mmCIF file of C-alpha atoms in Angstrom:
data_model
loop_
_atom_site.group_PDB
_atom_site.id
_atom_site.type_symbol
_atom_site.label_atom_id
_atom_site.label_comp_id
_atom_site.label_asym_id
_atom_site.label_seq_id
_atom_site.Cartn_x
_atom_site.Cartn_y
_atom_site.Cartn_z
ATOM 1 C CA MET A 1 -3.856 -7.942 -15.145
ATOM 2 C CA HIS A 2 -3.739 -4.812 -12.926
ATOM 3 C CA ASP A 3 -6.684 -2.410 -13.100
ATOM 4 C CA TYR A 4 -4.401 0.483 -13.982
ATOM 5 C CA GLU A 5 -2.923 -1.599 -16.822
ATOM 6 C CA LYS A 6 -6.440 -2.276 -18.125
ATOM 7 C CA GLN A 7 -7.175 1.439 -17.933
ATOM 8 C CA ARG A 8 -3.971 2.227 -19.828
ATOM 9 C CA GLN A 9 -4.867 -0.234 -22.605
ATOM 10 C CA GLN A 10 -8.410 1.121 -22.821
ATOM 11 C CA LYS A 11 -7.081 4.650 -23.175
ATOM 12 C CA GLN A 12 -4.600 3.522 -25.828
ATOM 13 C CA GLN A 13 -7.452 2.019 -27.828
ATOM 14 C CA LEU A 14 -9.454 5.215 -27.476
ATOM 15 C CA PHE A 15 -6.581 7.342 -28.713
ATOM 16 C CA LYS A 16 -6.003 5.019 -31.662
ATOM 17 C CA VAL A 17 -9.646 5.390 -32.643
ATOM 18 C CA GLN A 18 -9.340 9.136 -32.114
ATOM 19 C CA PHE A 19 -6.329 9.330 -34.418
ATOM 20 C CA PHE A 20 -8.092 7.657 -37.323
ATOM 21 C CA ILE A 21 -11.281 9.684 -36.838
ATOM 22 C CA LEU A 22 -9.287 12.916 -36.697
ATOM 23 C CA LEU A 23 -7.395 11.888 -39.808
ATOM 24 C CA PHE A 24 -10.703 11.143 -41.556
ATOM 25 C CA PHE A 25 -12.184 14.536 -40.711
ATOM 26 C CA TYR A 26 -8.908 16.268 -41.626
ATOM 27 C CA ILE A 27 -9.025 14.728 -45.098
ATOM 28 C CA LEU A 28 -12.639 15.899 -45.431
ATOM 29 C CA GLY A 29 -11.707 19.371 -44.219
ATOM 30 C CA GLN A 30 -14.169 19.225 -41.273
ATOM 31 C CA GLN A 31 -12.077 20.886 -38.563
ATOM 32 C CA GLU A 32 -15.067 21.509 -36.253
ATOM 33 C CA TYR A 33 -15.723 17.759 -36.066
ATOM 34 C CA MET A 34 -12.056 17.174 -35.263
ATOM 35 C CA ILE A 35 -12.373 19.369 -32.159
ATOM 36 C CA LEU A 36 -15.603 17.667 -31.086
ATOM 37 C CA CYS A 37 -14.038 14.209 -31.512
ATOM 38 C CA TYR A 38 -10.995 15.214 -29.447
ATOM 39 C CA GLY A 39 -13.208 16.451 -26.602
ATOM 40 C CA ILE A 40 -15.315 13.284 -26.563
ATOM 41 C CA VAL A 41 -12.263 11.002 -26.376
ATOM 42 C CA ILE A 42 -10.723 13.032 -23.527
ATOM 43 C CA LEU A 43 -14.009 12.808 -21.608
ATOM 44 C CA LEU A 44 -14.245 9.032 -22.142
ATOM 45 C CA GLY A 45 -10.673 8.602 -20.926
ATOM 46 C CA GLU A 46 -11.429 10.456 -17.687
ATOM 47 C CA MET A 47 -14.601 8.408 -17.158
ATOM 48 C CA ILE A 48 -12.598 5.173 -17.460
ATOM 49 C CA GLN A 49 -10.122 6.403 -14.858
ATOM 50 C CA TYR A 50 -12.570 7.725 -12.287
ATOM 51 C CA SER A 51 -15.204 4.990 -12.483
ATOM 52 C CA ASN A 52 -12.883 2.842 -10.341
ATOM 53 C CA VAL A 53 -12.404 5.725 -7.877
ATOM 54 C CA PHE A 54 -16.129 5.897 -7.110
ATOM 55 C CA ARG A 55 -16.352 2.122 -6.776
ATOM 56 C CA ASN A 56 -13.442 2.046 -4.290
ATOM 57 C CA LEU A 57 -14.819 4.997 -2.324
ATOM 58 C CA LYS A 58 -18.109 3.176 -1.960
ATOM 59 C CA GLU A 59 -16.317 0.121 -0.510
ATOM 60 C CA ILE A 60 -14.250 2.243 1.887
ATOM 61 C CA ILE A 61 -17.279 4.196 3.135
ATOM 62 C CA LYS A 62 -19.180 0.945 3.692
ATOM 63 C CA ASP A 63 -16.292 -0.288 5.888
ATOM 64 C CA LEU A 64 -15.939 2.920 7.954
ATOM 65 C CA PRO A 65 -18.181 1.792 10.867
ATOM 66 C CA ARG A 66 -15.469 -0.745 11.795
ATOM 67 C CA HIS A 67 -12.811 1.992 12.097
ATOM 68 C CA HIS A 68 -11.903 4.033 15.181
ATOM 69 C CA PHE A 69 -10.112 7.345 14.587
ATOM 70 C CA LEU A 70 -9.863 8.618 18.180
ATOM 71 C CA GLU A 71 -9.476 5.484 20.296
ATOM 72 C CA TYR A 72 -8.124 1.956 20.094
ATOM 73 C CA GLY A 73 -10.491 -0.636 18.693
ATOM 74 C CA ASN A 74 -8.073 -3.532 18.231
ATOM 75 C CA ARG A 75 -6.405 -5.448 21.083
ATOM 76 C CA TYR A 76 -4.604 -8.787 21.259
ATOM 77 C CA SER A 77 -5.059 -9.474 17.544
ATOM 78 C CA LEU A 78 -1.593 -11.059 17.314
ATOM 79 C CA PRO A 79 -1.376 -14.580 18.746
ATOM 80 C CA GLU A 80 1.304 -15.199 21.362
ATOM 81 C CA LYS A 81 2.623 -18.103 19.266
ATOM 82 C CA MET A 82 3.445 -15.769 16.374
ATOM 83 C CA ILE A 83 5.199 -13.295 18.680
ATOM 84 C CA GLN A 84 7.359 -16.052 20.152
ATOM 85 C CA GLN A 85 8.103 -17.289 16.642
ATOM 86 C CA ALA A 86 9.307 -13.771 15.785
ATOM 87 C CA TYR A 87 11.613 -13.732 18.839
ATOM 88 C CA GLN A 88 13.141 -17.020 17.653
ATOM 89 C CA THR A 89 14.357 -15.281 14.471
ATOM 90 C CA ALA A 90 16.397 -12.701 16.390
ATOM 91 C CA GLU A 91 19.742 -14.203 15.382
ATOM 92 C CA ASN A 92 19.166 -14.398 11.612
ATOM 93 C CA GLY A 93 20.447 -10.849 11.029
ATOM 94 C CA TYR A 94 17.585 -9.305 9.025
ATOM 95 C CA VAL A 95 14.104 -7.882 9.012
ATOM 96 C CA TYR A 96 12.066 -8.077 5.813
ATOM 97 C CA ILE A 97 10.280 -5.157 4.177
ATOM 98 C CA VAL A 98 7.379 -6.344 2.012
ATOM 99 C CA LEU A 99 5.711 -4.003 -0.478
ATOM 100 C CA SER A 100 2.452 -5.210 -1.979
ATOM 101 C CA ASP A 101 0.059 -4.335 -4.769
ATOM 102 C CA THR A 102 -3.069 -5.965 -3.402
ATOM 103 C CA GLY A 103 -5.985 -4.527 -5.333
ATOM 104 C CA SER A 104 -7.877 -3.619 -2.157
ATOM 105 C CA PRO A 105 -10.194 -0.586 -2.434
ATOM 106 C CA ALA A 106 -7.912 1.489 -0.182
ATOM 107 C CA SER A 107 -4.795 0.476 -2.126
ATOM 108 C CA GLU A 108 -6.388 1.272 -5.475
ATOM 109 C CA LEU A 109 -7.638 4.629 -4.221
ATOM 110 C CA ILE A 110 -4.230 5.555 -2.784
ATOM 111 C CA SER A 111 -2.575 4.646 -6.090
ATOM 112 C CA MET A 112 -4.708 7.279 -7.821
ATOM 113 C CA PHE A 113 -2.901 9.918 -5.755
ATOM 114 C CA THR A 114 0.584 8.400 -5.399
ATOM 115 C CA LYS A 115 0.788 7.138 -9.011
ATOM 116 C CA LYS A 116 2.695 4.161 -7.572
ATOM 117 C CA GLN A 117 2.075 0.462 -8.082
ATOM 118 C CA TYR A 118 2.901 -0.604 -4.507
ATOM 119 C CA ASN A 119 0.709 1.038 -1.870
ATOM 120 C CA HIS A 120 0.974 -1.252 1.158
ATOM 121 C CA VAL A 121 4.025 -2.113 3.259
ATOM 122 C CA SER A 122 4.534 -4.787 5.910
ATOM 123 C CA ILE A 123 7.404 -6.028 8.044
ATOM 124 C CA ALA A 124 8.395 -9.633 8.754
ATOM 125 C CA PHE A 125 11.107 -11.183 10.908
ATOM 126 C CA ASP A 126 11.666 -14.411 8.983
ATOM 127 C CA GLU A 127 12.507 -15.077 5.348
ATOM 128 C CA LYS A 128 9.361 -17.141 4.742
ATOM 129 C CA LEU A 129 7.184 -14.212 5.929
ATOM 130 C CA GLN A 130 5.403 -16.321 8.545
ATOM 131 C CA THR A 131 5.835 -13.488 11.068
ATOM 132 C CA MET A 132 4.596 -10.694 8.808
ATOM 133 C CA VAL A 133 2.585 -7.887 10.424
ATOM 134 C CA SER A 134 1.317 -4.434 9.556
ATOM 135 C CA TYR A 135 -1.581 -2.056 10.058
ATOM 136 C CA ASN A 136 -4.558 -2.915 7.861
ATOM 137 C CA ASN A 137 -8.352 -3.130 7.842
ATOM 138 C CA GLY A 138 -8.337 -6.579 9.461
ATOM 139 C CA GLU A 139 -9.658 -8.376 6.391
ATOM 140 C CA LYS A 140 -13.040 -8.395 8.200
ATOM 141 C CA ARG A 141 -11.537 -11.114 10.421
ATOM 142 C CA PHE A 142 -10.165 -8.659 12.990
ATOM 143 C CA PRO A 143 -10.723 -4.984 13.843
ATOM 144 C CA PRO A 144 -8.653 -2.508 11.774
ATOM 145 C CA GLY A 145 -5.210 -1.804 13.217
ATOM 146 C CA LEU A 146 -2.193 -3.993 13.971
ATOM 147 C CA ASN A 147 -2.766 -7.437 12.477
ATOM 148 C CA ILE A 148 -0.906 -10.513 11.305
ATOM 149 C CA GLU A 149 -0.669 -10.748 7.510
ATOM 150 C CA LYS A 150 -0.296 -13.537 4.983
ATOM 151 C CA THR A 151 0.502 -13.206 1.304
ATOM 152 C CA SER A 152 -2.731 -15.054 0.538
ATOM 153 C CA TYR A 153 -4.622 -12.073 1.998
ATOM 154 C CA PHE A 154 -3.052 -9.795 -0.613
ATOM 155 C CA ARG A 155 -4.545 -11.415 -3.697
ATOM 156 C CA LYS A 156 -7.628 -9.279 -4.211
ATOM 157 C CA LYS A 157 -7.211 -8.979 -7.974
ATOM 158 C CA GLU A 158 -5.585 -10.805 -10.831
ATOM 159 C CA GLY A 159 -1.928 -9.860 -11.014
ATOM 160 C CA ALA A 160 -1.589 -8.857 -7.346
ATOM 161 C CA CYS A 161 2.093 -9.001 -6.423
ATOM 162 C CA ILE A 162 4.708 -8.381 -3.746
ATOM 163 C CA ILE A 163 8.297 -7.225 -3.741
ATOM 164 C CA VAL A 164 10.529 -8.248 -0.824
ATOM 165 C CA TYR A 165 13.689 -6.639 0.548
ATOM 166 C CA LYS A 166 15.790 -7.497 3.568
ATOM 167 C CA LEU A 167 17.395 -4.999 5.931
ATOM 168 C CA PRO A 168 20.294 -5.882 8.267
ATOM 169 C CA ALA A 169 19.324 -5.858 11.946
ATOM 170 C CA THR A 170 21.136 -7.002 15.064
ATOM 171 C CA PRO A 171 19.469 -9.414 17.517
ATOM 172 C CA GLU A 172 18.982 -6.498 19.927
ATOM 173 C CA GLN A 173 17.317 -4.377 17.256
ATOM 174 C CA LYS A 174 14.981 -7.177 16.250
ATOM 175 C CA ARG A 175 14.025 -7.904 19.863
ATOM 176 C CA SER A 176 13.405 -4.201 20.382
ATOM 177 C CA MET A 177 10.976 -4.097 17.437
ATOM 178 C CA ILE A 178 9.167 -7.262 18.512
ATOM 179 C CA SER A 179 8.880 -5.933 22.065
ATOM 180 C CA LYS A 180 7.315 -2.754 20.665
ATOM 181 C CA ILE A 181 4.846 -4.842 18.672
ATOM 182 C CA GLU A 182 3.967 -6.736 21.879
ATOM 183 C CA GLN A 183 3.324 -3.421 23.610
ATOM 184 C CA ILE A 184 1.046 -2.162 20.818
ATOM 185 C CA ASN A 185 -0.766 -5.507 20.754
ATOM 186 C CA ARG A 186 -1.392 -5.210 24.496
ATOM 187 C CA GLU A 187 -2.273 -1.490 24.656
ATOM 188 C CA GLY A 188 -4.437 -1.527 21.536
ATOM 189 C CA SER A 189 -4.359 0.010 18.063
ATOM 190 C CA SER A 190 -6.514 1.407 15.280
ATOM 191 C CA TYR A 191 -5.993 2.015 11.589
ATOM 192 C CA ASN A 192 -5.326 5.699 10.857
ATOM 193 C CA THR A 193 -7.829 6.113 8.026
ATOM 194 C CA ALA A 194 -8.298 9.813 8.789
ATOM 195 C CA GLY A 195 -4.521 10.283 8.855
ATOM 196 C CA LEU A 196 -4.237 9.327 5.193
ATOM 197 C CA LEU A 197 -5.696 12.757 4.450
ATOM 198 C CA LEU A 198 -5.158 14.772 7.643
ATOM 199 C CA LYS A 199 -1.545 13.619 8.187
ATOM 200 C CA HIS A 200 -2.191 13.407 11.922
ATOM 201 C CA SER A 201 -2.566 10.659 14.528
ATOM 202 C CA PHE A 202 -4.946 11.200 17.436
ATOM 203 C CA GLN A 203 -3.284 8.496 19.570
ATOM 204 C CA PRO A 204 0.263 7.008 19.471
ATOM 205 C CA ASN A 205 -0.911 3.570 18.284
ATOM 206 C CA ILE A 206 -3.285 4.887 15.614
ATOM 207 C CA MET A 207 -1.282 4.474 12.417
ATOM 208 C CA PHE A 208 -1.426 3.382 8.804
ATOM 209 C CA CYS A 209 0.922 0.785 7.340
ATOM 210 C CA SER A 210 3.885 2.958 6.343
ATOM 211 C CA GLN A 211 3.668 4.933 9.600
ATOM 212 C CA PHE A 212 3.904 1.687 11.526
ATOM 213 C CA VAL A 213 6.878 0.212 9.668
ATOM 214 C CA TYR A 214 8.793 3.506 9.812
ATOM 215 C CA HIS A 215 7.996 3.848 13.528
ATOM 216 C CA LEU A 216 9.409 0.362 14.227
ATOM 217 C CA LEU A 217 12.624 1.028 12.306
ATOM 218 C CA GLU A 218 13.010 4.386 14.047
ATOM 219 C CA TYR A 219 12.348 2.826 17.458
ATOM 220 C CA ALA A 220 15.084 0.225 16.854
ATOM 221 C CA GLY A 221 17.547 2.789 15.502
ATOM 222 C CA ILE A 222 17.794 1.357 11.979
ATOM 223 C CA VAL A 223 15.678 3.835 10.045
ATOM 224 C CA TYR A 224 17.671 4.895 6.967
ATOM 225 C CA PHE A 225 15.830 8.035 5.801
ATOM 226 C CA GLN A 226 14.301 10.995 7.593
ATOM 227 C CA LYS A 227 10.663 11.954 7.175
ATOM 228 C CA LYS A 228 7.704 12.718 9.441
ATOM 229 C CA THR A 229 5.954 9.420 10.104
ATOM 230 C CA GLU A 230 2.568 10.800 9.017
ATOM 231 C CA TYR A 231 4.015 11.611 5.585
ATOM 232 C CA VAL A 232 5.829 8.327 4.915
ATOM 233 C CA THR A 233 4.470 6.333 1.970
ATOM 234 C CA PRO A 234 5.153 2.648 1.198
ATOM 235 C CA MET A 235 7.409 3.423 -1.776
ATOM 236 C CA ASP A 236 9.539 5.769 0.364
ATOM 237 C CA PHE A 237 11.201 2.699 1.866
ATOM 238 C CA VAL A 238 12.707 1.964 -1.562
ATOM 239 C CA GLU A 239 12.896 5.364 -3.245
ATOM 240 C CA LEU A 240 14.541 7.105 -0.250
ATOM 241 C CA ASP A 241 17.070 4.327 0.344
ATOM 242 C CA TYR A 242 19.937 6.539 -0.788
ATOM 243 C CA LYS A 243 22.483 4.668 1.333
ATOM 244 C CA ARG A 244 21.478 1.320 -0.229
ATOM 245 C CA LYS A 245 20.625 -0.330 3.058
ATOM 246 C CA LEU A 246 17.996 -2.611 1.538
ATOM 247 C CA GLN A 247 18.900 -5.835 -0.244
ATOM 248 C CA PHE A 248 16.502 -6.905 -2.979
ATOM 249 C CA MET A 249 15.262 -10.481 -2.616
ATOM 250 C CA TYR A 250 12.464 -11.094 -5.126
ATOM 251 C CA GLU A 251 9.310 -9.830 -6.789
ATOM 252 C CA LYS A 252 6.443 -12.271 -7.185
ATOM 253 C CA VAL A 253 2.960 -12.371 -8.683
ATOM 254 C CA LEU A 254 0.610 -13.988 -6.167
#
């Protein structure tokens, strides 16, 4: 069960209790206790919501020493075998946009502000997602930045899930994107943690996940909505698809 769903159920229970207590005091004619009860329940509801925020912030702060905001700290994280495997998919006619609800501290913190379930986006070049990449924190296996991804990495909580779409792409467009990924892999990258708040990148290859995916689509000429890369969010890829370029494939609990 998602954390936000647990929070919602906890709040529902609180408000049910509040209703009966308010009704009790109303029958007794004790209006001052009704006001006090209402205030206490509101306070408890906020504490339930923000207790997870502080926990996630603590995890993010603990991980900050691994992050580089001004220079590249990640190079050659993608194996050559995976890149060649991506090139072999050039003729299949699609790239795959993968939105995920992972339960990572960063994802859960971002969801507090976006109010969206899916807060991470990746791109893959094959239907089985064996060539899936994005910008992430490296799962403590690699430095934060451009990294290979697997759906097994996404299951950081019960109920973690993905939703997959495919987007038409010519062989030339796919090769263009893969070539760009090769370039970033060679030059270096870093995860744009500061950019989540500042909406700025200090170097071209310092990005967060949605920046990266949008940048690739733009580079290949198949981006289907217009927005500054620093302001693109994962759900924009679905919610701003006004021309219906994406084709839904499936949604799956991991």
